[in-house]
RNA sequence: GGCGACGUGGCCAAGUGGCUUAAGGCGCGGGUCUGCAAAACCUGUAUUCAUCGGUUCGAAUCCGAUCGUCGCCUCCA
């Protein structure tokens, strides 16, 4: 299996440190607001990578942090006249709702910075003892010049950075590129006690501490959005590796942006949709299909038109699933040969190549056509055909990609009383028999208004939810 | 200014040296089925991969130039 590593800018053979265990850390949101659909892409794609690793037999420990100390949080809490903790509590709950709607598998741990103050302090102390971090009146900075491979992830060198520096001049820093690991408390800000006095941690150090605490000093995969490469991940490497003397993460994975009109979707530009708005309008499967149909590292343009075309794609999948579930209990019927071995192979080959989900998805759709065709051509297939088809789709499209959800189908049958619909269908059949097309169409239209679509076939009329 | 990514059909998008005279989804045209529709299936939709030049027996794929788009260098998934 090949994984593209931002650190080396190459696809590398994936070799976990301690197979079958895999440790994976993904930089999650700052919980000061609802996250937008661009953040959602990163979260969903990291979910799919995790699921595929599980499919491959790995035992994945998946950690996604929530940043709950930060300037934006403090500002917004002040605006609303509530505490930072009250604000983050609200948006943490919203985050959990949203990822659930996205049908993401919950992380093993969702660590928060405020619960890791001791670990953070320990790392800073180590850095200070090694002469890499320095304290200026309660503000502690990381001396970038002391870490010789600084810039190895982002491909930047310190000279270039200084030339183009748009960094504010801070008299306390020894070098303009140095960054805060501990910020002295200002009035009106939340603070924690430390050996340097009251203050709060810098953003980058939080992730270093939480990753080490929950996954160890060296982990397999560290992932996040493309914009985190510099400075966030670069600084995490500098701090962690300087503190431990060990490599921090073996594989660095970064997700492409979701764009609107070719521009990065972002809070600051204001060109965003919140994930929750979009998820209220479209099924999670449609969004996931949209994401999965392009490569995780490429930028992806976002528009309603594109979600809607993805939604049509999921409907095609769902139509097949209905047919499969209908046939699964059949006892008799003819046998048919389907080369599943090859399909699993193609799916796996695609995903093994740096998670080429677009190609993997094409294997699914090829199968959809083949299965539909078999069902039409041999109207009486045996149950084995249906079972194997369901097994294949569950293993790939559902468990790995999450672009279908079999649970959505079982619920209707069990809980709703559909006898009145069947009566309507019966009335319509009679009308059809009497060649009373007007009445037949009226019945069909009235059912459609209530959200039920009728489908006539050789085997009779069935309905589906709109 | 420095660093990086990208430009494939009407839209989205895979493919990065011969298996591809370019997957898959959506759309559109024609057909099968149907009372009609829906669904499904069949079929047609790029002699061509931004442009120009080069390397090669062979290039969308490698090299160079040109044009265009985007990102990072500041909080940001």
PDB file of C-alpha atoms in Angstrom, chain A residues 141-433:
ATOM      1  CA  UNK A 141       9.134  31.348  22.666  1.00  0.00           C
ATOM      2  CA  UNK A 142      10.588  28.581  20.568  1.00  0.00           C
ATOM      3  CA  UNK A 143      13.912  29.457  19.033  1.00  0.00           C
ATOM      4  CA  UNK A 144      13.582  28.315  15.462  1.00  0.00           C
ATOM      5  CA  UNK A 145      17.295  28.729  14.845  1.00  0.00           C
ATOM      6  CA  UNK A 146      18.022  25.919  17.303  1.00  0.00           C
ATOM      7  CA  UNK A 147      16.231  23.290  15.259  1.00  0.00           C
ATOM      8  CA  UNK A 148      18.345  22.685  12.242  1.00  0.00           C
ATOM      9  CA  UNK A 149      15.837  20.861  10.101  1.00  0.00           C
ATOM     10  CA  UNK A 150      13.225  23.573  10.565  1.00  0.00           C
ATOM     11  CA  UNK A 151      11.296  23.828   7.313  1.00  0.00           C
ATOM     12  CA  UNK A 152      11.652  20.198   6.306  1.00  0.00           C
ATOM     13  CA  UNK A 153       7.926  19.608   6.004  1.00  0.00           C
ATOM     14  CA  UNK A 154       6.874  22.759   4.205  1.00  0.00           C
ATOM     15  CA  UNK A 155       9.977  22.968   2.017  1.00  0.00           C
ATOM     16  CA  UNK A 156      10.759  26.422   3.270  1.00  0.00           C
ATOM     17  CA  UNK A 157      14.067  27.603   4.581  1.00  0.00           C
ATOM     18  CA  UNK A 158      14.467  30.149   7.295  1.00  0.00           C
ATOM     19  CA  UNK A 159      16.225  32.671   5.034  1.00  0.00           C
ATOM     20  CA  UNK A 160      13.312  32.797   2.596  1.00  0.00           C
ATOM     21  CA  UNK A 161      10.851  33.033   5.402  1.00  0.00           C
ATOM     22  CA  UNK A 162      12.624  36.003   6.898  1.00  0.00           C
ATOM     23  CA  UNK A 163      12.732  37.845   3.594  1.00  0.00           C
ATOM     24  CA  UNK A 164       9.047  37.458   2.924  1.00  0.00           C
ATOM     25  CA  UNK A 165       8.078  37.706   6.532  1.00  0.00           C
ATOM     26  CA  UNK A 166       4.740  39.242   7.195  1.00  0.00           C
ATOM     27  CA  UNK A 167       5.123  38.390  10.800  1.00  0.00           C
ATOM     28  CA  UNK A 168       4.488  41.188  13.205  1.00  0.00           C
ATOM     29  CA  UNK A 169       7.591  42.541  14.828  1.00  0.00           C
ATOM     30  CA  UNK A 170       7.779  41.479  18.398  1.00  0.00           C
ATOM     31  CA  UNK A 171      10.621  42.973  20.382  1.00  0.00           C
ATOM     32  CA  UNK A 172      10.689  40.072  22.776  1.00  0.00           C
ATOM     33  CA  UNK A 173      11.536  37.519  20.125  1.00  0.00           C
ATOM     34  CA  UNK A 174      15.153  36.748  19.389  1.00  0.00           C
ATOM     35  CA  UNK A 175      14.258  35.970  15.814  1.00  0.00           C
ATOM     36  CA  UNK A 176      11.113  37.090  13.977  1.00  0.00           C
ATOM     37  CA  UNK A 177      10.315  33.472  13.084  1.00  0.00           C
ATOM     38  CA  UNK A 178      10.254  32.305  16.675  1.00  0.00           C
ATOM     39  CA  UNK A 179       6.787  31.358  17.815  1.00  0.00           C
ATOM     40  CA  UNK A 180       4.942  31.263  21.135  1.00  0.00           C
ATOM     41  CA  UNK A 181       4.671  28.100  23.116  1.00  0.00           C
ATOM     42  CA  UNK A 182       3.329  29.825  26.219  1.00  0.00           C
ATOM     43  CA  UNK A 183       1.483  33.130  26.207  1.00  0.00           C
ATOM     44  CA  UNK A 184       1.355  35.309  29.266  1.00  0.00           C
ATOM     45  CA  UNK A 185      -2.188  35.999  30.420  1.00  0.00           C
ATOM     46  CA  UNK A 186      -3.727  39.335  29.544  1.00  0.00           C
ATOM     47  CA  UNK A 187      -6.606  40.687  31.524  1.00  0.00           C
ATOM     48  CA  UNK A 188      -9.944  39.227  30.542  1.00  0.00           C
ATOM     49  CA  UNK A 189      -8.405  36.049  29.163  1.00  0.00           C
ATOM     50  CA  UNK A 190      -8.687  32.581  30.592  1.00  0.00           C
ATOM     51  CA  UNK A 191      -5.416  31.381  32.065  1.00  0.00           C
ATOM     52  CA  UNK A 192      -3.699  28.440  33.691  1.00  0.00           C
ATOM     53  CA  UNK A 193      -0.969  28.483  36.261  1.00  0.00           C
ATOM     54  CA  UNK A 194       2.481  27.417  35.234  1.00  0.00           C
ATOM     55  CA  UNK A 195       6.078  27.750  36.276  1.00  0.00           C
ATOM     56  CA  UNK A 196       6.290  30.771  33.954  1.00  0.00           C
ATOM     57  CA  UNK A 197       3.314  32.386  35.567  1.00  0.00           C
ATOM     58  CA  UNK A 198      -0.331  32.545  34.535  1.00  0.00           C
ATOM     59  CA  UNK A 199      -0.981  32.107  30.865  1.00  0.00           C
ATOM     60  CA  UNK A 200      -2.116  29.755  28.144  1.00  0.00           C
ATOM     61  CA  UNK A 201      -0.400  27.493  25.637  1.00  0.00           C
ATOM     62  CA  UNK A 202       0.371  28.375  22.039  1.00  0.00           C
ATOM     63  CA  UNK A 203      -1.648  26.560  19.413  1.00  0.00           C
ATOM     64  CA  UNK A 204       1.076  24.331  18.025  1.00  0.00           C
ATOM     65  CA  UNK A 205       2.237  22.917  21.332  1.00  0.00           C
ATOM     66  CA  UNK A 206      -1.245  21.626  22.106  1.00  0.00           C
ATOM     67  CA  UNK A 207      -1.191  19.153  19.255  1.00  0.00           C
ATOM     68  CA  UNK A 208       2.315  17.993  20.104  1.00  0.00           C
ATOM     69  CA  UNK A 209       1.246  17.264  23.642  1.00  0.00           C
ATOM     70  CA  UNK A 210      -2.010  15.527  22.793  1.00  0.00           C
ATOM     71  CA  UNK A 211      -0.518  13.405  20.055  1.00  0.00           C
ATOM     72  CA  UNK A 212       2.242  12.186  22.347  1.00  0.00           C
ATOM     73  CA  UNK A 213      -0.058  11.615  25.273  1.00  0.00           C
ATOM     74  CA  UNK A 214      -2.570   9.493  23.397  1.00  0.00           C
ATOM     75  CA  UNK A 215      -0.474   7.858  20.714  1.00  0.00           C
ATOM     76  CA  UNK A 216       3.147   7.985  21.831  1.00  0.00           C
ATOM     77  CA  UNK A 217       6.212  10.023  20.977  1.00  0.00           C
ATOM     78  CA  UNK A 218       6.370   8.671  17.455  1.00  0.00           C
ATOM     79  CA  UNK A 219       3.158   7.953  15.567  1.00  0.00           C
ATOM     80  CA  UNK A 220       2.323   6.532  12.160  1.00  0.00           C
ATOM     81  CA  UNK A 221       0.082   9.147  10.540  1.00  0.00           C
ATOM     82  CA  UNK A 222      -0.458  12.800  11.284  1.00  0.00           C
ATOM     83  CA  UNK A 223      -3.013  14.469   9.048  1.00  0.00           C
ATOM     84  CA  UNK A 224      -4.844  17.715   8.465  1.00  0.00           C
ATOM     85  CA  UNK A 225      -5.806  20.290   5.896  1.00  0.00           C
ATOM     86  CA  UNK A 226      -3.321  21.657   3.430  1.00  0.00           C
ATOM     87  CA  UNK A 227      -3.146  25.001   5.169  1.00  0.00           C
ATOM     88  CA  UNK A 228      -1.767  23.378   8.303  1.00  0.00           C
ATOM     89  CA  UNK A 229       1.512  22.370   6.676  1.00  0.00           C
ATOM     90  CA  UNK A 230       2.943  25.728   7.549  1.00  0.00           C
ATOM     91  CA  UNK A 231       3.283  26.869  10.188  1.00  0.00           C
ATOM     92  CA  UNK A 232       1.237  24.492  12.325  1.00  0.00           C
ATOM     93  CA  UNK A 233       2.666  21.119  11.401  1.00  0.00           C
ATOM     94  CA  UNK A 234       6.126  22.484  10.808  1.00  0.00           C
ATOM     95  CA  UNK A 235       6.116  23.847  14.329  1.00  0.00           C
ATOM     96  CA  UNK A 236       4.705  20.684  15.812  1.00  0.00           C
ATOM     97  CA  UNK A 237       7.622  18.802  14.322  1.00  0.00           C
ATOM     98  CA  UNK A 238      10.124  21.327  15.598  1.00  0.00           C
ATOM     99  CA  UNK A 239       8.786  21.227  19.151  1.00  0.00           C
ATOM    100  CA  UNK A 240       8.178  17.530  19.415  1.00  0.00           C
ATOM    101  CA  UNK A 241      11.377  16.354  17.817  1.00  0.00           C
ATOM    102  CA  UNK A 242      13.491  18.815  19.717  1.00  0.00           C
ATOM    103  CA  UNK A 243      11.871  17.720  22.960  1.00  0.00           C
ATOM    104  CA  UNK A 244      12.066  13.944  22.471  1.00  0.00           C
ATOM    105  CA  UNK A 245      14.931  13.554  20.041  1.00  0.00           C
ATOM    106  CA  UNK A 246      12.681  11.192  18.092  1.00  0.00           C
ATOM    107  CA  UNK A 247      10.797  11.431  14.843  1.00  0.00           C
ATOM    108  CA  UNK A 248       7.325  12.789  15.586  1.00  0.00           C
ATOM    109  CA  UNK A 249       5.279  11.203  12.791  1.00  0.00           C
ATOM    110  CA  UNK A 250       6.222   8.922   9.913  1.00  0.00           C
ATOM    111  CA  UNK A 251       3.577   9.915   7.400  1.00  0.00           C
ATOM    112  CA  UNK A 252       2.215  13.420   7.007  1.00  0.00           C
ATOM    113  CA  UNK A 253      -0.999  13.544   5.028  1.00  0.00           C
ATOM    114  CA  UNK A 254      -2.712  16.697   3.833  1.00  0.00           C
ATOM    115  CA  UNK A 255      -6.124  17.235   2.318  1.00  0.00           C
ATOM    116  CA  UNK A 256      -6.898  19.553  -0.576  1.00  0.00           C
ATOM    117  CA  UNK A 257      -9.241  22.458  -0.144  1.00  0.00           C
ATOM    118  CA  UNK A 258     -12.832  22.692  -0.990  1.00  0.00           C
ATOM    119  CA  UNK A 259     -13.155  25.724  -3.231  1.00  0.00           C
ATOM    120  CA  UNK A 260     -15.975  27.983  -4.185  1.00  0.00           C
ATOM    121  CA  UNK A 261     -15.538  29.572  -7.575  1.00  0.00           C
ATOM    122  CA  UNK A 262     -11.980  28.282  -7.507  1.00  0.00           C
ATOM    123  CA  UNK A 263     -11.247  30.064  -4.266  1.00  0.00           C
ATOM    124  CA  UNK A 264     -10.519  28.439  -0.958  1.00  0.00           C
ATOM    125  CA  UNK A 265     -13.597  28.215   1.215  1.00  0.00           C
ATOM    126  CA  UNK A 266     -12.786  29.961   4.450  1.00  0.00           C
ATOM    127  CA  UNK A 267     -14.300  31.716   7.355  1.00  0.00           C
ATOM    128  CA  UNK A 268     -12.276  34.828   6.723  1.00  0.00           C
ATOM    129  CA  UNK A 269     -13.371  35.158   3.104  1.00  0.00           C
ATOM    130  CA  UNK A 270     -16.934  34.501   4.121  1.00  0.00           C
ATOM    131  CA  UNK A 271     -17.513  32.193   1.158  1.00  0.00           C
ATOM    132  CA  UNK A 272     -18.554  29.162   3.137  1.00  0.00           C
ATOM    133  CA  UNK A 273     -21.510  26.963   3.924  1.00  0.00           C
ATOM    134  CA  UNK A 274     -21.706  25.317   7.291  1.00  0.00           C
ATOM    135  CA  UNK A 275     -21.691  21.553   7.207  1.00  0.00           C
ATOM    136  CA  UNK A 276     -24.871  21.494   9.216  1.00  0.00           C
ATOM    137  CA  UNK A 277     -26.767  23.602   6.705  1.00  0.00           C
ATOM    138  CA  UNK A 278     -25.688  21.407   3.860  1.00  0.00           C
ATOM    139  CA  UNK A 279     -26.382  18.222   5.796  1.00  0.00           C
ATOM    140  CA  UNK A 280     -29.885  19.444   6.485  1.00  0.00           C
ATOM    141  CA  UNK A 281     -30.457  19.742   2.768  1.00  0.00           C
ATOM    142  CA  UNK A 282     -28.666  16.716   1.353  1.00  0.00           C
ATOM    143  CA  UNK A 283     -28.000  13.196   2.580  1.00  0.00           C
ATOM    144  CA  UNK A 284     -24.568  12.480   4.015  1.00  0.00           C
ATOM    145  CA  UNK A 285     -24.057   9.810   1.365  1.00  0.00           C
ATOM    146  CA  UNK A 286     -24.329  12.387  -1.412  1.00  0.00           C
ATOM    147  CA  UNK A 287     -21.701  14.574   0.206  1.00  0.00           C
ATOM    148  CA  UNK A 288     -19.452  11.628   0.800  1.00  0.00           C
ATOM    149  CA  UNK A 289     -19.834  10.512  -2.806  1.00  0.00           C
ATOM    150  CA  UNK A 290     -18.924  13.988  -3.968  1.00  0.00           C
ATOM    151  CA  UNK A 291     -15.770  13.918  -1.872  1.00  0.00           C
ATOM    152  CA  UNK A 292     -14.810  10.410  -2.754  1.00  0.00           C
ATOM    153  CA  UNK A 293     -15.115  11.006  -6.473  1.00  0.00           C
ATOM    154  CA  UNK A 294     -12.048  13.198  -6.487  1.00  0.00           C
ATOM    155  CA  UNK A 295      -8.668  12.610  -4.942  1.00  0.00           C
ATOM    156  CA  UNK A 296      -8.174  13.695  -1.347  1.00  0.00           C
ATOM    157  CA  UNK A 297      -5.122  15.797  -2.185  1.00  0.00           C
ATOM    158  CA  UNK A 298      -6.689  17.698  -5.096  1.00  0.00           C
ATOM    159  CA  UNK A 299      -8.676  20.837  -4.701  1.00  0.00           C
ATOM    160  CA  UNK A 300     -12.366  20.258  -5.257  1.00  0.00           C
ATOM    161  CA  UNK A 301     -14.845  22.834  -6.359  1.00  0.00           C
ATOM    162  CA  UNK A 302     -18.089  22.959  -4.462  1.00  0.00           C
ATOM    163  CA  UNK A 303     -21.504  23.916  -5.759  1.00  0.00           C
ATOM    164  CA  UNK A 304     -25.080  22.835  -5.379  1.00  0.00           C
ATOM    165  CA  UNK A 305     -25.034  21.546  -8.915  1.00  0.00           C
ATOM    166  CA  UNK A 306     -22.198  19.184  -8.023  1.00  0.00           C
ATOM    167  CA  UNK A 307     -23.826  17.905  -4.840  1.00  0.00           C
ATOM    168  CA  UNK A 308     -27.003  17.309  -6.754  1.00  0.00           C
ATOM    169  CA  UNK A 309     -25.241  15.301  -9.404  1.00  0.00           C
ATOM    170  CA  UNK A 310     -23.599  13.259  -6.660  1.00  0.00           C
ATOM    171  CA  UNK A 311     -26.994  12.799  -5.091  1.00  0.00           C
ATOM    172  CA  UNK A 312     -28.264  11.322  -8.359  1.00  0.00           C
ATOM    173  CA  UNK A 313     -25.366   8.918  -8.160  1.00  0.00           C
ATOM    174  CA  UNK A 314     -26.369   7.760  -4.695  1.00  0.00           C
ATOM    175  CA  UNK A 315     -29.936   7.290  -5.902  1.00  0.00           C
ATOM    176  CA  UNK A 316     -28.642   4.944  -8.539  1.00  0.00           C
ATOM    177  CA  UNK A 317     -26.884   2.953  -5.823  1.00  0.00           C
ATOM    178  CA  UNK A 318     -29.976   2.999  -3.640  1.00  0.00           C
ATOM    179  CA  UNK A 319     -32.215   1.748  -6.453  1.00  0.00           C
ATOM    180  CA  UNK A 320     -30.013  -1.285  -6.792  1.00  0.00           C
ATOM    181  CA  UNK A 321     -29.964  -1.887  -3.054  1.00  0.00           C
ATOM    182  CA  UNK A 322     -33.761  -1.958  -2.992  1.00  0.00           C
ATOM    183  CA  UNK A 323     -33.766  -4.614  -5.672  1.00  0.00           C
ATOM    184  CA  UNK A 324     -31.140  -6.631  -3.836  1.00  0.00           C
ATOM    185  CA  UNK A 325     -32.910  -6.522  -0.504  1.00  0.00           C
ATOM    186  CA  UNK A 326     -36.111  -7.600  -2.168  1.00  0.00           C
ATOM    187  CA  UNK A 327     -34.478 -10.684  -3.618  1.00  0.00           C
ATOM    188  CA  UNK A 328     -32.333 -11.734  -0.729  1.00  0.00           C
ATOM    189  CA  UNK A 329     -34.780 -14.193   0.820  1.00  0.00           C
ATOM    190  CA  UNK A 330     -35.541 -16.036  -2.399  1.00  0.00           C
ATOM    191  CA  UNK A 331     -35.105 -19.733  -2.167  1.00  0.00           C
ATOM    192  CA  UNK A 332     -35.198 -20.871  -5.756  1.00  0.00           C
ATOM    193  CA  UNK A 333     -33.846 -19.300  -8.864  1.00  0.00           C
ATOM    194  CA  UNK A 334     -30.996 -19.715 -11.253  1.00  0.00           C
ATOM    195  CA  UNK A 335     -27.346 -19.399 -10.509  1.00  0.00           C
ATOM    196  CA  UNK A 336     -25.143 -16.811 -12.058  1.00  0.00           C
ATOM    197  CA  UNK A 337     -21.395 -16.300 -12.023  1.00  0.00           C
ATOM    198  CA  UNK A 338     -20.053 -12.984 -10.848  1.00  0.00           C
ATOM    199  CA  UNK A 339     -16.318 -12.517 -10.546  1.00  0.00           C
ATOM    200  CA  UNK A 340     -16.182 -10.922  -7.109  1.00  0.00           C
ATOM    201  CA  UNK A 341     -12.572 -11.828  -6.608  1.00  0.00           C
ATOM    202  CA  UNK A 342     -11.638  -9.467  -9.382  1.00  0.00           C
ATOM    203  CA  UNK A 343     -13.868  -6.710  -8.080  1.00  0.00           C
ATOM    204  CA  UNK A 344     -12.369  -6.815  -4.611  1.00  0.00           C
ATOM    205  CA  UNK A 345      -8.969  -6.839  -6.229  1.00  0.00           C
ATOM    206  CA  UNK A 346      -9.674  -3.764  -8.327  1.00  0.00           C
ATOM    207  CA  UNK A 347     -11.180  -1.934  -5.391  1.00  0.00           C
ATOM    208  CA  UNK A 348      -8.219  -2.765  -3.175  1.00  0.00           C
ATOM    209  CA  UNK A 349      -5.657  -1.907  -5.826  1.00  0.00           C
ATOM    210  CA  UNK A 350      -7.221   1.504  -6.263  1.00  0.00           C
ATOM    211  CA  UNK A 351      -7.338   2.247  -2.557  1.00  0.00           C
ATOM    212  CA  UNK A 352      -3.856   0.835  -2.036  1.00  0.00           C
ATOM    213  CA  UNK A 353      -2.538   3.484  -4.388  1.00  0.00           C
ATOM    214  CA  UNK A 354      -2.630   6.417  -2.000  1.00  0.00           C
ATOM    215  CA  UNK A 355      -6.351   6.035  -1.381  1.00  0.00           C
ATOM    216  CA  UNK A 356      -7.523   6.530  -4.957  1.00  0.00           C
ATOM    217  CA  UNK A 357     -11.142   6.647  -3.932  1.00  0.00           C
ATOM    218  CA  UNK A 358     -12.300   7.972  -7.299  1.00  0.00           C
ATOM    219  CA  UNK A 359     -11.037   4.889  -9.019  1.00  0.00           C
ATOM    220  CA  UNK A 360     -12.388   2.648  -6.263  1.00  0.00           C
ATOM    221  CA  UNK A 361     -15.786   4.271  -6.725  1.00  0.00           C
ATOM    222  CA  UNK A 362     -15.744   3.487 -10.417  1.00  0.00           C
ATOM    223  CA  UNK A 363     -15.399  -0.199  -9.499  1.00  0.00           C
ATOM    224  CA  UNK A 364     -18.603   0.129  -7.479  1.00  0.00           C
ATOM    225  CA  UNK A 365     -20.507   1.768 -10.298  1.00  0.00           C
ATOM    226  CA  UNK A 366     -19.303  -0.780 -12.819  1.00  0.00           C
ATOM    227  CA  UNK A 367     -20.702  -3.400 -10.516  1.00  0.00           C
ATOM    228  CA  UNK A 368     -24.001  -1.553 -10.225  1.00  0.00           C
ATOM    229  CA  UNK A 369     -24.488  -1.724 -13.968  1.00  0.00           C
ATOM    230  CA  UNK A 370     -23.541  -5.373 -14.093  1.00  0.00           C
ATOM    231  CA  UNK A 371     -25.886  -6.313 -11.248  1.00  0.00           C
ATOM    232  CA  UNK A 372     -28.804  -4.349 -12.674  1.00  0.00           C
ATOM    233  CA  UNK A 373     -28.298  -6.026 -15.985  1.00  0.00           C
ATOM    234  CA  UNK A 374     -28.234  -9.495 -14.467  1.00  0.00           C
ATOM    235  CA  UNK A 375     -31.410  -8.783 -12.555  1.00  0.00           C
ATOM    236  CA  UNK A 376     -33.207  -7.558 -15.666  1.00  0.00           C
ATOM    237  CA  UNK A 377     -32.022 -10.388 -17.854  1.00  0.00           C
ATOM    238  CA  UNK A 378     -32.650 -13.230 -15.394  1.00  0.00           C
ATOM    239  CA  UNK A 379     -35.645 -12.236 -13.429  1.00  0.00           C
ATOM    240  CA  UNK A 380     -35.375 -15.289 -11.264  1.00  0.00           C
ATOM    241  CA  UNK A 381     -31.924 -15.364  -9.694  1.00  0.00           C
ATOM    242  CA  UNK A 382     -31.171 -17.402  -6.613  1.00  0.00           C
ATOM    243  CA  UNK A 383     -30.620 -15.880  -3.211  1.00  0.00           C
ATOM    244  CA  UNK A 384     -26.888 -16.460  -3.368  1.00  0.00           C
ATOM    245  CA  UNK A 385     -26.618 -13.822  -6.047  1.00  0.00           C
ATOM    246  CA  UNK A 386     -28.375 -11.265  -3.873  1.00  0.00           C
ATOM    247  CA  UNK A 387     -26.444 -12.131  -0.775  1.00  0.00           C
ATOM    248  CA  UNK A 388     -23.072 -11.907  -2.412  1.00  0.00           C
ATOM    249  CA  UNK A 389     -23.945  -8.614  -4.041  1.00  0.00           C
ATOM    250  CA  UNK A 390     -25.026  -7.203  -0.706  1.00  0.00           C
ATOM    251  CA  UNK A 391     -21.885  -8.482   0.967  1.00  0.00           C
ATOM    252  CA  UNK A 392     -19.717  -6.821  -1.655  1.00  0.00           C
ATOM    253  CA  UNK A 393     -21.475  -3.485  -1.406  1.00  0.00           C
ATOM    254  CA  UNK A 394     -21.424  -3.541   2.355  1.00  0.00           C
ATOM    255  CA  UNK A 395     -17.718  -4.265   2.513  1.00  0.00           C
ATOM    256  CA  UNK A 396     -16.738  -1.565   0.029  1.00  0.00           C
ATOM    257  CA  UNK A 397     -19.326   1.136  -0.568  1.00  0.00           C
ATOM    258  CA  UNK A 398     -20.742   1.090   2.938  1.00  0.00           C
ATOM    259  CA  UNK A 399     -17.981   0.106   5.357  1.00  0.00           C
ATOM    260  CA  UNK A 400     -15.111   1.877   3.624  1.00  0.00           C
ATOM    261  CA  UNK A 401     -16.558   4.728   1.593  1.00  0.00           C
ATOM    262  CA  UNK A 402     -19.797   5.283   3.430  1.00  0.00           C
ATOM    263  CA  UNK A 403     -21.632   6.283   0.261  1.00  0.00           C
ATOM    264  CA  UNK A 404     -24.552   3.976   1.048  1.00  0.00           C
ATOM    265  CA  UNK A 405     -26.218   3.009   4.286  1.00  0.00           C
ATOM    266  CA  UNK A 406     -28.165  -0.215   4.482  1.00  0.00           C
ATOM    267  CA  UNK A 407     -29.750   0.880   7.742  1.00  0.00           C
ATOM    268  CA  UNK A 408     -31.716   3.504   5.873  1.00  0.00           C
ATOM    269  CA  UNK A 409     -33.622   0.756   4.110  1.00  0.00           C
ATOM    270  CA  UNK A 410     -34.588  -1.535   6.932  1.00  0.00           C
ATOM    271  CA  UNK A 411     -36.163   1.112   9.067  1.00  0.00           C
ATOM    272  CA  UNK A 412     -38.998   1.941   6.682  1.00  0.00           C
ATOM    273  CA  UNK A 413     -40.140  -1.629   6.301  1.00  0.00           C
ATOM    274  CA  UNK A 414     -40.251  -2.363   9.979  1.00  0.00           C
ATOM    275  CA  UNK A 415     -41.838   0.756  11.315  1.00  0.00           C
ATOM    276  CA  UNK A 416     -44.240   2.135   8.795  1.00  0.00           C
ATOM    277  CA  UNK A 417     -47.594   0.729   8.013  1.00  0.00           C
ATOM    278  CA  UNK A 418     -47.701   0.662   4.253  1.00  0.00           C
ATOM    279  CA  UNK A 419     -50.957  -1.197   3.772  1.00  0.00           C
ATOM    280  CA  UNK A 420     -52.750   1.950   2.621  1.00  0.00           C
ATOM    281  CA  UNK A 421     -50.136   2.437  -0.072  1.00  0.00           C
ATOM    282  CA  UNK A 422     -50.585  -1.117  -1.250  1.00  0.00           C
ATOM    283  CA  UNK A 423     -54.325  -0.454  -1.417  1.00  0.00           C
ATOM    284  CA  UNK A 424     -53.722   2.600  -3.552  1.00  0.00           C
ATOM    285  CA  UNK A 425     -51.474   0.578  -5.823  1.00  0.00           C
ATOM    286  CA  UNK A 426     -54.164  -2.047  -6.079  1.00  0.00           C
ATOM    287  CA  UNK A 427     -56.732   0.608  -7.039  1.00  0.00           C
ATOM    288  CA  UNK A 428     -54.373   1.935  -9.651  1.00  0.00           C
ATOM    289  CA  UNK A 429     -53.787  -1.543 -11.056  1.00  0.00           C
ATOM    290  CA  UNK A 430     -57.494  -1.964 -11.412  1.00  0.00           C
ATOM    291  CA  UNK A 431     -57.753   1.394 -13.129  1.00  0.00           C
ATOM    292  CA  UNK A 432     -54.969   0.345 -15.470  1.00  0.00           C
ATOM    293  CA  UNK A 433     -56.762  -2.914 -16.186  1.00  0.00           C
TER     294      UNK A 433
END
